[in-house]
mmCIF file of C-alpha atoms and ligand atoms in Angstrom:
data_model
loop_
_atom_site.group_PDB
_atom_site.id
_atom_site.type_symbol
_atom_site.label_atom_id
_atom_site.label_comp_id
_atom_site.label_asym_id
_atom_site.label_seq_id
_atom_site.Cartn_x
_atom_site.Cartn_y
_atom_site.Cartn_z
ATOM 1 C CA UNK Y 137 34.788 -33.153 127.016
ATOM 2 C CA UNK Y 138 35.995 -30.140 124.833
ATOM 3 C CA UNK Y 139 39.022 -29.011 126.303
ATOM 4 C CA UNK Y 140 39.113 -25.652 124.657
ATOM 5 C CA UNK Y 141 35.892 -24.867 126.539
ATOM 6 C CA UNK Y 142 37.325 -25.038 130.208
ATOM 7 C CA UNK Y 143 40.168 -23.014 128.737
ATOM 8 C CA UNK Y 144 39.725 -19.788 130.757
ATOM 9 C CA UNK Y 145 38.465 -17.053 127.823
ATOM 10 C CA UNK Y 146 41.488 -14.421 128.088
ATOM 11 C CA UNK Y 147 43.843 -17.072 127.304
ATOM 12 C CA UNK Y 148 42.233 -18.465 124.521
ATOM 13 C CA UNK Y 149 42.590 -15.066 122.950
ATOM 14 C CA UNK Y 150 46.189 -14.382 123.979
ATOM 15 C CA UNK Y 151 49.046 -14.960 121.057
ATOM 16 C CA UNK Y 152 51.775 -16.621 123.010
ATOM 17 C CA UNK Y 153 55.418 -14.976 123.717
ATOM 18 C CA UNK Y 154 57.695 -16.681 120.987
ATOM 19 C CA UNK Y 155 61.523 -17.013 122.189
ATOM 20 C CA UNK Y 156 64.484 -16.174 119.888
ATOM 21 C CA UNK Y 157 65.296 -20.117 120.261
ATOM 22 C CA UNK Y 158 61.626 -21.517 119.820
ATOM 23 C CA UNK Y 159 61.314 -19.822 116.518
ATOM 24 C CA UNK Y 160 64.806 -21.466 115.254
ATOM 25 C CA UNK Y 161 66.170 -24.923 116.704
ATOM 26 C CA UNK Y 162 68.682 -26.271 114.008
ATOM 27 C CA UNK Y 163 72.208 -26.287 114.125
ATOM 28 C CA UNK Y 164 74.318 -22.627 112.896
ATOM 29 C CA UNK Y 165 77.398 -21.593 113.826
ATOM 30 C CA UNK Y 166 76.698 -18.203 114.697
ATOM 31 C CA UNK Y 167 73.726 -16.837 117.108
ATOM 32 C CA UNK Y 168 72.802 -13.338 116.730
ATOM 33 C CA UNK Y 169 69.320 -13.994 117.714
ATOM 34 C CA UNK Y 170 68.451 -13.384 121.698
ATOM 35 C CA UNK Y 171 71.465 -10.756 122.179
ATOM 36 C CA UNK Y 172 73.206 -12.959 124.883
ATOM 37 C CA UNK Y 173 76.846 -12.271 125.559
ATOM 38 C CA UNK Y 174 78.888 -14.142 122.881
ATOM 39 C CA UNK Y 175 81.633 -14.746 125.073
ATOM 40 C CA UNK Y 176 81.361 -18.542 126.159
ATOM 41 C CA UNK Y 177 80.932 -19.261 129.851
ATOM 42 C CA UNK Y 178 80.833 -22.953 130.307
ATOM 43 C CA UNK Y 179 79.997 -25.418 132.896
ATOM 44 C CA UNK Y 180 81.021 -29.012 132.086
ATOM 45 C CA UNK Y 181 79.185 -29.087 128.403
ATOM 46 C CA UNK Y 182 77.256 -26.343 128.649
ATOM 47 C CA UNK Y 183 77.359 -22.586 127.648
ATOM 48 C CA UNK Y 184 76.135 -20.693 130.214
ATOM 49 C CA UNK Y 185 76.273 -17.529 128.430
ATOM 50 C CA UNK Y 186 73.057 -19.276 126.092
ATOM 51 C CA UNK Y 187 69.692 -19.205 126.994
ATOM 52 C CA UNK Y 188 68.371 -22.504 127.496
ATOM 53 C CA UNK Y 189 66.297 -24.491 125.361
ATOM 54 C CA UNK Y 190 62.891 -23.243 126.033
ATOM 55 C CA UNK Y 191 61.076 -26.912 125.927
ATOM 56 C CA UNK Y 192 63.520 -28.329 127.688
ATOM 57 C CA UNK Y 193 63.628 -30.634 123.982
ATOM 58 C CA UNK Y 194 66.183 -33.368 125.427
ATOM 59 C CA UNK Y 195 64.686 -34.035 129.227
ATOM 60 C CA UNK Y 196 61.100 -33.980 127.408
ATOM 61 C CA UNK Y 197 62.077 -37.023 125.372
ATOM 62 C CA UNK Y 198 63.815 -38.831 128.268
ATOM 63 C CA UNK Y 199 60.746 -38.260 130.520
ATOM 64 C CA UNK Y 200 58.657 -39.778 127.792
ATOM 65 C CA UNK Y 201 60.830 -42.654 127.166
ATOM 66 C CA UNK Y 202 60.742 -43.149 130.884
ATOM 67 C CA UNK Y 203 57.331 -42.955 131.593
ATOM 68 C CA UNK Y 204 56.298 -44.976 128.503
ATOM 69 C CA UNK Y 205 53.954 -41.872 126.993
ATOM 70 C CA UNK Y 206 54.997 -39.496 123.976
ATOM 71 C CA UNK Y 207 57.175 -36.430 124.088
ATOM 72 C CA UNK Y 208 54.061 -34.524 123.379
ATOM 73 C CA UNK Y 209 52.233 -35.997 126.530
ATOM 74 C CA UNK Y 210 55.359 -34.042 129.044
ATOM 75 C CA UNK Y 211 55.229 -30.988 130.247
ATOM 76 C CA UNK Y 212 57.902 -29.803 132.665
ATOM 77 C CA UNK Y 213 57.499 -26.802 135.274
ATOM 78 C CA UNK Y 214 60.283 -25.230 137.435
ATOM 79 C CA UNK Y 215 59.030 -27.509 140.104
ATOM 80 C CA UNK Y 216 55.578 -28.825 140.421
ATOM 81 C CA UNK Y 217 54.415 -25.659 141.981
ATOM 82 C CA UNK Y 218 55.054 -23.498 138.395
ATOM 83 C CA UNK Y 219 52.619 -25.987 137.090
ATOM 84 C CA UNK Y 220 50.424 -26.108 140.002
ATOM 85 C CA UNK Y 221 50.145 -22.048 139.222
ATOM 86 C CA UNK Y 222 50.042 -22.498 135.558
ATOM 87 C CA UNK Y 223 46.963 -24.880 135.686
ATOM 88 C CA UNK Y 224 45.114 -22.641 137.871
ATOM 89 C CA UNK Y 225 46.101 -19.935 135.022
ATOM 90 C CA UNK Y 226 45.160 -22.230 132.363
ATOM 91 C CA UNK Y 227 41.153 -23.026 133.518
ATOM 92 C CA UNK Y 228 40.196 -20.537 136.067
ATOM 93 C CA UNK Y 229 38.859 -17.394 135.418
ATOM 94 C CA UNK Y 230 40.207 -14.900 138.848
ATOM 95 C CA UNK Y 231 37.257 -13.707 140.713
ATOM 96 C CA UNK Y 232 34.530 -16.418 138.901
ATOM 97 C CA UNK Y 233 35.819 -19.580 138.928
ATOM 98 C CA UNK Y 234 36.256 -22.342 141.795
ATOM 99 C CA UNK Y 235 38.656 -25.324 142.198
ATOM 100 C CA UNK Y 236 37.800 -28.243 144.436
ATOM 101 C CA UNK Y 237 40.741 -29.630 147.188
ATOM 102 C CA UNK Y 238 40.611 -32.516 149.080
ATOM 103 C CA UNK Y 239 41.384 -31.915 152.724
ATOM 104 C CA UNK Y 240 43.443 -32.304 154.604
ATOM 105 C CA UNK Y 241 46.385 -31.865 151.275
ATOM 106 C CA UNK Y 242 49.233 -30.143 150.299
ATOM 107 C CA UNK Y 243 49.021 -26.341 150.864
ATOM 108 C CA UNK Y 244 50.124 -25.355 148.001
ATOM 109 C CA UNK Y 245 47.181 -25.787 145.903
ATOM 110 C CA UNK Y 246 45.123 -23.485 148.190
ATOM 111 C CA UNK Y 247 48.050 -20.933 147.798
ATOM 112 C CA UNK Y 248 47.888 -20.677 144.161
ATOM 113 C CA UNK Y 249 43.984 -20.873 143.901
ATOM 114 C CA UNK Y 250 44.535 -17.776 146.505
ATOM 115 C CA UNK Y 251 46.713 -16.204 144.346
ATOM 116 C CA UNK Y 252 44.720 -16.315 141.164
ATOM 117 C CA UNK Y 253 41.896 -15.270 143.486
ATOM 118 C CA UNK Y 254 40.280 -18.651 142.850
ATOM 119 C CA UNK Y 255 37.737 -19.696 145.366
ATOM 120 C CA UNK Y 256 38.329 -23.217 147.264
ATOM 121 C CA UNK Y 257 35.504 -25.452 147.636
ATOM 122 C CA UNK Y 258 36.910 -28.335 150.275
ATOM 123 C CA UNK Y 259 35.152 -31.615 150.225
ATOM 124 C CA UNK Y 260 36.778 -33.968 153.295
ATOM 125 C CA UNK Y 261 38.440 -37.352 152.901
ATOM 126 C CA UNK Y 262 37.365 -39.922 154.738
ATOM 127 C CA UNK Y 263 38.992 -41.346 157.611
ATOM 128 C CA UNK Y 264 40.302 -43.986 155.218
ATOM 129 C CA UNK Y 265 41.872 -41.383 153.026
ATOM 130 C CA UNK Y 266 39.664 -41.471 150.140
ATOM 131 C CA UNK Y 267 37.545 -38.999 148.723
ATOM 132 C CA UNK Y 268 33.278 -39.317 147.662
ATOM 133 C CA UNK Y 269 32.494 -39.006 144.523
ATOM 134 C CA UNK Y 270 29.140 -37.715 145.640
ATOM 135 C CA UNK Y 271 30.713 -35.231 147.544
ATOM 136 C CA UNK Y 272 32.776 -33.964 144.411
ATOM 137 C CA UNK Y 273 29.470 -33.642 142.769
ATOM 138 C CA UNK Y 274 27.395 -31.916 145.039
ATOM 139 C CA UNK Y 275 30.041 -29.064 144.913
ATOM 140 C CA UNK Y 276 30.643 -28.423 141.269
ATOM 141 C CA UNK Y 277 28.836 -26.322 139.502
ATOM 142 C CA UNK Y 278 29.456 -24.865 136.024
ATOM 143 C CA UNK Y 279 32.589 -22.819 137.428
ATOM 144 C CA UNK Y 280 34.261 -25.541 138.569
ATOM 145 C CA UNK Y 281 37.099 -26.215 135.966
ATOM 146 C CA UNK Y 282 39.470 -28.157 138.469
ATOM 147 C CA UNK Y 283 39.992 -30.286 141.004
ATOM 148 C CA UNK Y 284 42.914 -31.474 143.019
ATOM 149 C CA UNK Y 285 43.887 -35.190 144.012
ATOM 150 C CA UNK Y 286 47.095 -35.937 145.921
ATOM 151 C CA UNK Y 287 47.915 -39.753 146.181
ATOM 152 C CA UNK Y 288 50.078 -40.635 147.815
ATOM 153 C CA UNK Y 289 48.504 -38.068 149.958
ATOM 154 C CA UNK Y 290 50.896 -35.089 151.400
ATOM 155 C CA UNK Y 291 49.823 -35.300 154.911
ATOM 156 C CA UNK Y 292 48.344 -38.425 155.167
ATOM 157 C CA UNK Y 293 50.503 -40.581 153.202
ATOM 158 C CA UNK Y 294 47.570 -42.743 151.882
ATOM 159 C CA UNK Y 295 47.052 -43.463 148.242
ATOM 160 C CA UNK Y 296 43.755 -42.982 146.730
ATOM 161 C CA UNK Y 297 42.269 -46.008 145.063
ATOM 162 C CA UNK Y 298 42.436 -46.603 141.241
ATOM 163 C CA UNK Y 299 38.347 -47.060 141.366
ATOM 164 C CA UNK Y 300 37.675 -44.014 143.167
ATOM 165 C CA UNK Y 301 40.714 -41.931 140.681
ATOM 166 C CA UNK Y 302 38.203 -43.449 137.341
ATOM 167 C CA UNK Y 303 35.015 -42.463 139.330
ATOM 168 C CA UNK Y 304 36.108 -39.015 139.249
ATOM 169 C CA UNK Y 305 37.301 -39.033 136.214
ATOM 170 C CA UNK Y 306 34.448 -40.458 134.320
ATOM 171 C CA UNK Y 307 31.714 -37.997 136.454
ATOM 172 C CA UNK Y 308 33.711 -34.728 137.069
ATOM 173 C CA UNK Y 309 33.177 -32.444 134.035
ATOM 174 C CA UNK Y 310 36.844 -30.429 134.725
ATOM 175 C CA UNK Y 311 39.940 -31.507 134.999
ATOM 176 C CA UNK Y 312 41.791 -33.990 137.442
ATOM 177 C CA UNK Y 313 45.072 -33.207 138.595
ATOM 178 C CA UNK Y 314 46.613 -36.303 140.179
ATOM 179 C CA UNK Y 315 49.819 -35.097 142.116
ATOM 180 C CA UNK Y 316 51.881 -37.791 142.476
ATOM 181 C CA UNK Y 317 54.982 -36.553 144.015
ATOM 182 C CA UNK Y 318 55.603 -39.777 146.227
ATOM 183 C CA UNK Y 319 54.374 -42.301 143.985
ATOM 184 C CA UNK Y 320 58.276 -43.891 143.498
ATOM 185 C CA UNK Y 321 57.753 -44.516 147.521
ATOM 186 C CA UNK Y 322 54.783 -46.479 146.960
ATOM 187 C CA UNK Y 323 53.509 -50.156 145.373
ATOM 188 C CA UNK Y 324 50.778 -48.422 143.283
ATOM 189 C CA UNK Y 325 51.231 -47.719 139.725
ATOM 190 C CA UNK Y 326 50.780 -44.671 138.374
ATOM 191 C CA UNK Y 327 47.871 -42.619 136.747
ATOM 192 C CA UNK Y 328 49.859 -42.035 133.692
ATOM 193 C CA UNK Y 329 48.362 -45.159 132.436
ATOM 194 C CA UNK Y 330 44.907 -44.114 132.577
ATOM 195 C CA UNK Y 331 45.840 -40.811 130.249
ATOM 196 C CA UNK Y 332 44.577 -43.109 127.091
ATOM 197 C CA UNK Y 333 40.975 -43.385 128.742
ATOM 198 C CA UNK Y 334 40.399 -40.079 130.138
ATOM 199 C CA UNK Y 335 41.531 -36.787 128.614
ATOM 200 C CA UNK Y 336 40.322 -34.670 131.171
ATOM 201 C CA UNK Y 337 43.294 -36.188 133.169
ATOM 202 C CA UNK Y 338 46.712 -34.319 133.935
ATOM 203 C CA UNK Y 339 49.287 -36.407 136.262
ATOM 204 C CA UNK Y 340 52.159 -34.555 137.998
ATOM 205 C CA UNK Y 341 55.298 -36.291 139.160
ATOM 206 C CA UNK Y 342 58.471 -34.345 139.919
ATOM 207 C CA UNK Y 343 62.843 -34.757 140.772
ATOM 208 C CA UNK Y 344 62.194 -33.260 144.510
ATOM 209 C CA UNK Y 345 61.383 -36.517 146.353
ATOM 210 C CA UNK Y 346 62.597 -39.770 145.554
ATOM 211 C CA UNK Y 347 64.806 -38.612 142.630
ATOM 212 C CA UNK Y 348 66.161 -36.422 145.722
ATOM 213 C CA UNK Y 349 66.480 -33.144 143.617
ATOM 214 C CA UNK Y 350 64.282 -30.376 145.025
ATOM 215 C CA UNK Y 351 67.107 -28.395 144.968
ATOM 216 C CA UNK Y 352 66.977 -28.256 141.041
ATOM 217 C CA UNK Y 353 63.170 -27.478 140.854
ATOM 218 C CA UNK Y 354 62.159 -29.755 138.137
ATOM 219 C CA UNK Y 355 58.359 -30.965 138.029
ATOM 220 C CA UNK Y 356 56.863 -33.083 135.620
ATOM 221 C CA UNK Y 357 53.099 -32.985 133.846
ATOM 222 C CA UNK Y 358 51.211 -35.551 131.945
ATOM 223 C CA UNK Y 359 48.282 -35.157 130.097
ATOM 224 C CA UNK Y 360 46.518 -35.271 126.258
ATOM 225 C CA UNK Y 361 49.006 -33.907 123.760
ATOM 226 C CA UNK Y 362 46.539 -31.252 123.374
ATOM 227 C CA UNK Y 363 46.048 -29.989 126.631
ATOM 228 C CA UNK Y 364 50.156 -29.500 126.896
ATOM 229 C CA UNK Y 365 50.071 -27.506 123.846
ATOM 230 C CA UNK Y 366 47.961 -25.117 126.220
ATOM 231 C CA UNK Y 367 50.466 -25.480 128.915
ATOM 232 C CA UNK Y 368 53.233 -24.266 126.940
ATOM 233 C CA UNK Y 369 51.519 -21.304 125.482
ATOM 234 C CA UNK Y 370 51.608 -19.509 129.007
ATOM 235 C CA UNK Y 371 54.693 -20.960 130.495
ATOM 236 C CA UNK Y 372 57.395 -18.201 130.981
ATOM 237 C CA UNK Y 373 59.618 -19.050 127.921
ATOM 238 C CA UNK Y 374 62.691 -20.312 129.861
ATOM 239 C CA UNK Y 375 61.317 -21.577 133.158
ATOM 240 C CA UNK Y 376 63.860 -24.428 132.994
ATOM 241 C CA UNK Y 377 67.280 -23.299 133.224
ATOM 242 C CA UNK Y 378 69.759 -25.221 131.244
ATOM 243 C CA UNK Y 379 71.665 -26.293 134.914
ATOM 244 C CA UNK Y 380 68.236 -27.909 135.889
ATOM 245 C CA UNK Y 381 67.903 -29.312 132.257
ATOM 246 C CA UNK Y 382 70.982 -31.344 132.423
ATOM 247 C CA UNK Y 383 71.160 -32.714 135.925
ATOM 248 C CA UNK Y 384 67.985 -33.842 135.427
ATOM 249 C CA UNK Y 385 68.719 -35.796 132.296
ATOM 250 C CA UNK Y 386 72.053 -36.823 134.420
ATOM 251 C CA UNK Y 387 69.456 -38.465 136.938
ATOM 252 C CA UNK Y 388 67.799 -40.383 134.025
ATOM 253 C CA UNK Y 389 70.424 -42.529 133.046
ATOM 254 C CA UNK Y 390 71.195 -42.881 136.812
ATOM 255 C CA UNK Y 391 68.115 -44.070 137.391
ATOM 256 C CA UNK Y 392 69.235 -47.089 139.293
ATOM 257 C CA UNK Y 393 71.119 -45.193 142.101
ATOM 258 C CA UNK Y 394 67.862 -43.425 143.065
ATOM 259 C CA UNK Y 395 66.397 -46.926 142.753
ATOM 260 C CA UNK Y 396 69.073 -47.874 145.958
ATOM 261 C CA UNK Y 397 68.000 -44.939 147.897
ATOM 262 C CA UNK Y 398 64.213 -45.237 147.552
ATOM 263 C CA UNK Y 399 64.281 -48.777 148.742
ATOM 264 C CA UNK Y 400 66.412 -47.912 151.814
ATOM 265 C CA UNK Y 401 63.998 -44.971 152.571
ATOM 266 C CA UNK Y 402 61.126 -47.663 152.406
ATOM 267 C CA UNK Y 403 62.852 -50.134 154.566
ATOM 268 C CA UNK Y 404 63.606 -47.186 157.103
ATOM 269 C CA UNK Y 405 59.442 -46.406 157.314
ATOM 270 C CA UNK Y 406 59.403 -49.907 158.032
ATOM 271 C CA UNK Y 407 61.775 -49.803 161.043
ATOM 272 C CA UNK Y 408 60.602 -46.369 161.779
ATOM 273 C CA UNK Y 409 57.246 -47.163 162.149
ATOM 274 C CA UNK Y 410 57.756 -50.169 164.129
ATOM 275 C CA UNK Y 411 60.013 -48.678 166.580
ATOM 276 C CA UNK Y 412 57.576 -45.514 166.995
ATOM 277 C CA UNK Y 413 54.830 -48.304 167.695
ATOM 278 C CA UNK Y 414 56.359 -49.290 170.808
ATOM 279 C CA UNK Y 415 55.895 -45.715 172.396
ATOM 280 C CA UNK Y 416 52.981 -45.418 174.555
ATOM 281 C CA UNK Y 417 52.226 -41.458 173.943
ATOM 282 C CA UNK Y 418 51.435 -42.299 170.402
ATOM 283 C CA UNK Y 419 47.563 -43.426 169.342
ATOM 284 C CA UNK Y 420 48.311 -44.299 165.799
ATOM 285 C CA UNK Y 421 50.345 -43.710 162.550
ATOM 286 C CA UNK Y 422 48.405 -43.758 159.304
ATOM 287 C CA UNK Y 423 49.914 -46.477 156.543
ATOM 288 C CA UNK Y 424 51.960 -44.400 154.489
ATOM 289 C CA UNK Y 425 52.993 -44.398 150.668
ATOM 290 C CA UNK Y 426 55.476 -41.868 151.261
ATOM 291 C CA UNK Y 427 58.459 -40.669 152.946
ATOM 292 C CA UNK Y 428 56.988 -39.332 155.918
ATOM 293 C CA UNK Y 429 54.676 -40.959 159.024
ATOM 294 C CA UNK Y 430 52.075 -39.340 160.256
ATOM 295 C CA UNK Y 431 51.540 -39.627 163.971
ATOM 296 C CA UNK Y 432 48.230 -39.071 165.943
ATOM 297 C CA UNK Y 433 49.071 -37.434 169.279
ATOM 298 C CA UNK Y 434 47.109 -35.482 172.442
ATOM 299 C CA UNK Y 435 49.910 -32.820 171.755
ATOM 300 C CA UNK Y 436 51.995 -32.652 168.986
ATOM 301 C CA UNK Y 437 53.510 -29.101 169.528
ATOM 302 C CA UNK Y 438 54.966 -30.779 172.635
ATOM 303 C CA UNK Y 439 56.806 -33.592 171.145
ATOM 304 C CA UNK Y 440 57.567 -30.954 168.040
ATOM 305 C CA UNK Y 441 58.985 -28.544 170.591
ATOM 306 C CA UNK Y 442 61.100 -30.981 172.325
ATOM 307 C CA UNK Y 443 62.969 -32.230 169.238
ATOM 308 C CA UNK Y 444 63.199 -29.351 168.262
ATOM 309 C CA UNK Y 445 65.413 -28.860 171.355
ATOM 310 C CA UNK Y 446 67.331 -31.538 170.414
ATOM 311 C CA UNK Y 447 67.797 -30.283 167.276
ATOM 312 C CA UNK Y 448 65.211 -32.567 164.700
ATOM 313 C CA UNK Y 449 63.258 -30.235 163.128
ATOM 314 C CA UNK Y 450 59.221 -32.258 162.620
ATOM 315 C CA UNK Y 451 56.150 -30.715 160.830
ATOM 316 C CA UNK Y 452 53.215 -29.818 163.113
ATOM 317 C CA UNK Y 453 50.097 -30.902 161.999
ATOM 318 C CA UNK Y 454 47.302 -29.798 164.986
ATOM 319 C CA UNK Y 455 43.557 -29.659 164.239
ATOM 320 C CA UNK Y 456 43.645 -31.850 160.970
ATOM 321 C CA UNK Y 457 39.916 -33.123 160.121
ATOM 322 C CA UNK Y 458 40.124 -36.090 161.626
ATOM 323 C CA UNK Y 459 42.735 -35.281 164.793
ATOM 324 C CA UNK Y 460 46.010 -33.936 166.311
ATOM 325 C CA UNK Y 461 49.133 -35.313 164.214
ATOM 326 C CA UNK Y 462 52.777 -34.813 163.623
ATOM 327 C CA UNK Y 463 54.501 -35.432 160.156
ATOM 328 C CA UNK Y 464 57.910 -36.783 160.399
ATOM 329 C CA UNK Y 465 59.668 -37.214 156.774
ATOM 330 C CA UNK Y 466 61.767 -40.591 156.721
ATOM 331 C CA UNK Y 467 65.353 -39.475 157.266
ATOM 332 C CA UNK Y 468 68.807 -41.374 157.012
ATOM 333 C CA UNK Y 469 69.192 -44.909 159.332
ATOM 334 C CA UNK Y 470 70.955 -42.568 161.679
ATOM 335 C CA UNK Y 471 69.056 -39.587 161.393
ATOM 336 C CA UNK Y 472 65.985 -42.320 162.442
ATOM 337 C CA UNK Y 473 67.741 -42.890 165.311
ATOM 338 C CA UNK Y 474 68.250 -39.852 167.170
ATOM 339 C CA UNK Y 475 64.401 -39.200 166.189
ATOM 340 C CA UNK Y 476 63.500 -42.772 168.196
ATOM 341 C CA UNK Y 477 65.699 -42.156 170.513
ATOM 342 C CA UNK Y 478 64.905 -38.657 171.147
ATOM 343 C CA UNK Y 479 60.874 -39.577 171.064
ATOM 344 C CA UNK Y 480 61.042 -42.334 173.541
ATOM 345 C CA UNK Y 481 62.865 -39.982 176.224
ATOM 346 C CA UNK Y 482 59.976 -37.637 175.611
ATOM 347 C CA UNK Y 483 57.410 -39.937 176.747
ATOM 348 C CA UNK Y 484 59.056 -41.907 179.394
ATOM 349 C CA UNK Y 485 59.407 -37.944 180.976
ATOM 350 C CA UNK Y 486 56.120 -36.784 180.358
ATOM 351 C CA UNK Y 487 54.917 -40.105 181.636
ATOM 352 C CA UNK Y 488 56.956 -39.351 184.742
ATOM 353 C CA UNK Y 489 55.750 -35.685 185.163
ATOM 354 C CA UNK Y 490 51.919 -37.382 185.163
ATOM 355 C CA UNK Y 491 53.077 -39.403 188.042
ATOM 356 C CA UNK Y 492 54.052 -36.478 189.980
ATOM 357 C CA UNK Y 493 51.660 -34.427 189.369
HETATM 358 C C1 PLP C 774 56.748 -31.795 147.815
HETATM 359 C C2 PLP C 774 55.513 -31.826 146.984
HETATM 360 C C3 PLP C 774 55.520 -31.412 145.655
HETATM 361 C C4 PLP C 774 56.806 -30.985 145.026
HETATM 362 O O1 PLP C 774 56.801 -29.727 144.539
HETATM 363 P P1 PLP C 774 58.067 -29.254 143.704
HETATM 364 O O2 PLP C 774 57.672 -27.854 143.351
HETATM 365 O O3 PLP C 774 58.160 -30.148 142.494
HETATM 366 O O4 PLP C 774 59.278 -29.353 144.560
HETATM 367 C C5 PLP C 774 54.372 -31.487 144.909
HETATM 368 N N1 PLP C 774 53.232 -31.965 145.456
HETATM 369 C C6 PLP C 774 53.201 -32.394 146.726
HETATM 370 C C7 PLP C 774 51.938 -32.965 147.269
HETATM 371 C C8 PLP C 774 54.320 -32.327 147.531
HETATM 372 O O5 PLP C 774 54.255 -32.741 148.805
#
């Protein structure tokens, strides 16, 4: 593969935007460079009144050291959906290209591709979650700089297997985003190690999930040290404010904490599941990776509606591919609950309003 082809042509043309602060980095006393207000406004360490440092230089080399790849190999977005956008920017030409999408996935990659008016070309998974490779094949074409893989799977909550990830790889003449936003939920390692054998491969992790930080939008890319050169010529120059910057390096060293709450979360899907078994409106829940279940049901705007009247907001997910489901995120032991609680007075009345009727 040469990546500089799939490069969509505009931007291969386009001289970057070069910050005040990317052009000098060392240490001065005084900075008359990016005509910020020179009165200091701090928080904690850091002066607000600065713009922050447009690579985000520390939290790059703690995501490296972290993930076990180089500080040239990171990328970070303001959230995974900047880079989601920014990828689309990257390869696909607006009006020409197409990106493929496994379905049913996260919406967000049909968003953007409708955004950069990107056409979608949908292969399904199967009802075991994974994608054919066939399938992949028979709808690329020479436009087709990108494709999508989500495992662990946002709805399904289903991984996609290693072999079928390398199949891809190795066949697909794009590249392969693997979104991994709930792979700290799951047993299966991550794609980052398979960055050595396949440079056509970007992996995105991010802070909102299981490092419970959506709130500070940080998302994380990892691909060929080339390829993130790319990434950072078109990235707004200070996507990641310096707030973001440092809680996330904060949640670094913390690691272990987050390591607390993800294992609670996982023993929660356990009981969750279990205890949602029991009912007898509900024909299955998939095995998930993730922090969420999702439940088959005839009528999942009914449930939906009804905890919603008791105040536990679920997702709706009607007229998937393969059936009717609801997706219910893994909440707190007592959060859990009210939500089993709540569920099994559902069907023991709508059981009763059969009878009757
Ligand atoms: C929640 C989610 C994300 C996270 O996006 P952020 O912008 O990083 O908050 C990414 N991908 C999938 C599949 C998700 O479900």
């Amino acid at each position: 593969m040469n990546l500089e082809d799939l490069i969509r042509p505009n931007i291969k043309r386009m001289k970057p935007y070069s910050s005040a602060r990317s052009e000098y980095q060392g240490k001065a006393e005084v900075w008359l460079d990016a005509n910020e207000n020179p009165y200091e406004r701090k928080l904690e360490s850091l002066s607000l009144n600065r713009y922050p440092n447009p690579k985000a230089h520390a939290l790059r080399q703690a995501v490296a050291e972290w993930k076990g790849v180089s500080a040239e190999q990171v990328f970070l977005g303001n959230g995974s959906d900047e880079i989601i956008d920014l990828l689309f920017r990257l390869f696909c030409v607006p009006g020409q290209s197409q990106t493929i999408l496994c379905q049913p996935t996260y919406g967000m990659y049909a968003v953007s591709a409708a955004l950069n008016d990107v056409a979608t070309a949908s292969i399904l998974l199967g009802e075991d979650g994974q994608p054919k490779l066939e399938e992949v094949l028979q709808v690329e074409d020479e436009n087709t700089p990108l494709l999508w893989l989500c495992s662990p799977n946002n709805p399904t909550g289903i991984s996609i297997e290693e072999d079928r990830i390398r199949a891809i790889l190795g066949s697909f003449s794009g590249i392969v985003v693997v979104d991994e936003a709930y792979i700290d939920f799951s047993d299966k390692e991550s794609c980052i190690k398979l960055l050595g054998d396949y440079p056509n491969l970007v992996v995105m992790q991010t802070f909102s999930k299981a490092r419970g930080l959506a709130g500070i939008r940080v998302g994380m890319a990892f691909a060929s040290a080339e390829l993130i050169t790319w990434l950072d010529r078109i990235k707004p120059p200070y996507n990641l404010n310096s707030i973001s910057q440092q809680i996330a390096l904060e949640a670094i060293r913390e690691s272990g904490n987050q390591a607390q709450e993800i294992l609670k979360i996982r023993l929660e899907r356990k009981r969750l599941r279990g205890a949602l078994e029991t009912l007898p409106g509900i024909k299955q829940i998939l095995q998930s990776d993730a922090n969420f279940l999702l439940l088959e049901l005839d009528n999942p705007g009914g449930l939906r509606n009804y905890l919603l009247q008791q105040g536990i907001v679920t997702r709706d997910r009607s007229g998937l591919p393969h059936g009717d489901f609801l997706r219910i995120t893994v909440g707190t032991e007592n959060e859990n609950d009210l939500l089993i609680r709540a569920c099994a007075e559902y069907f023991a009345g709508s059981k009763l309003e059969k009878s009757m009727s």
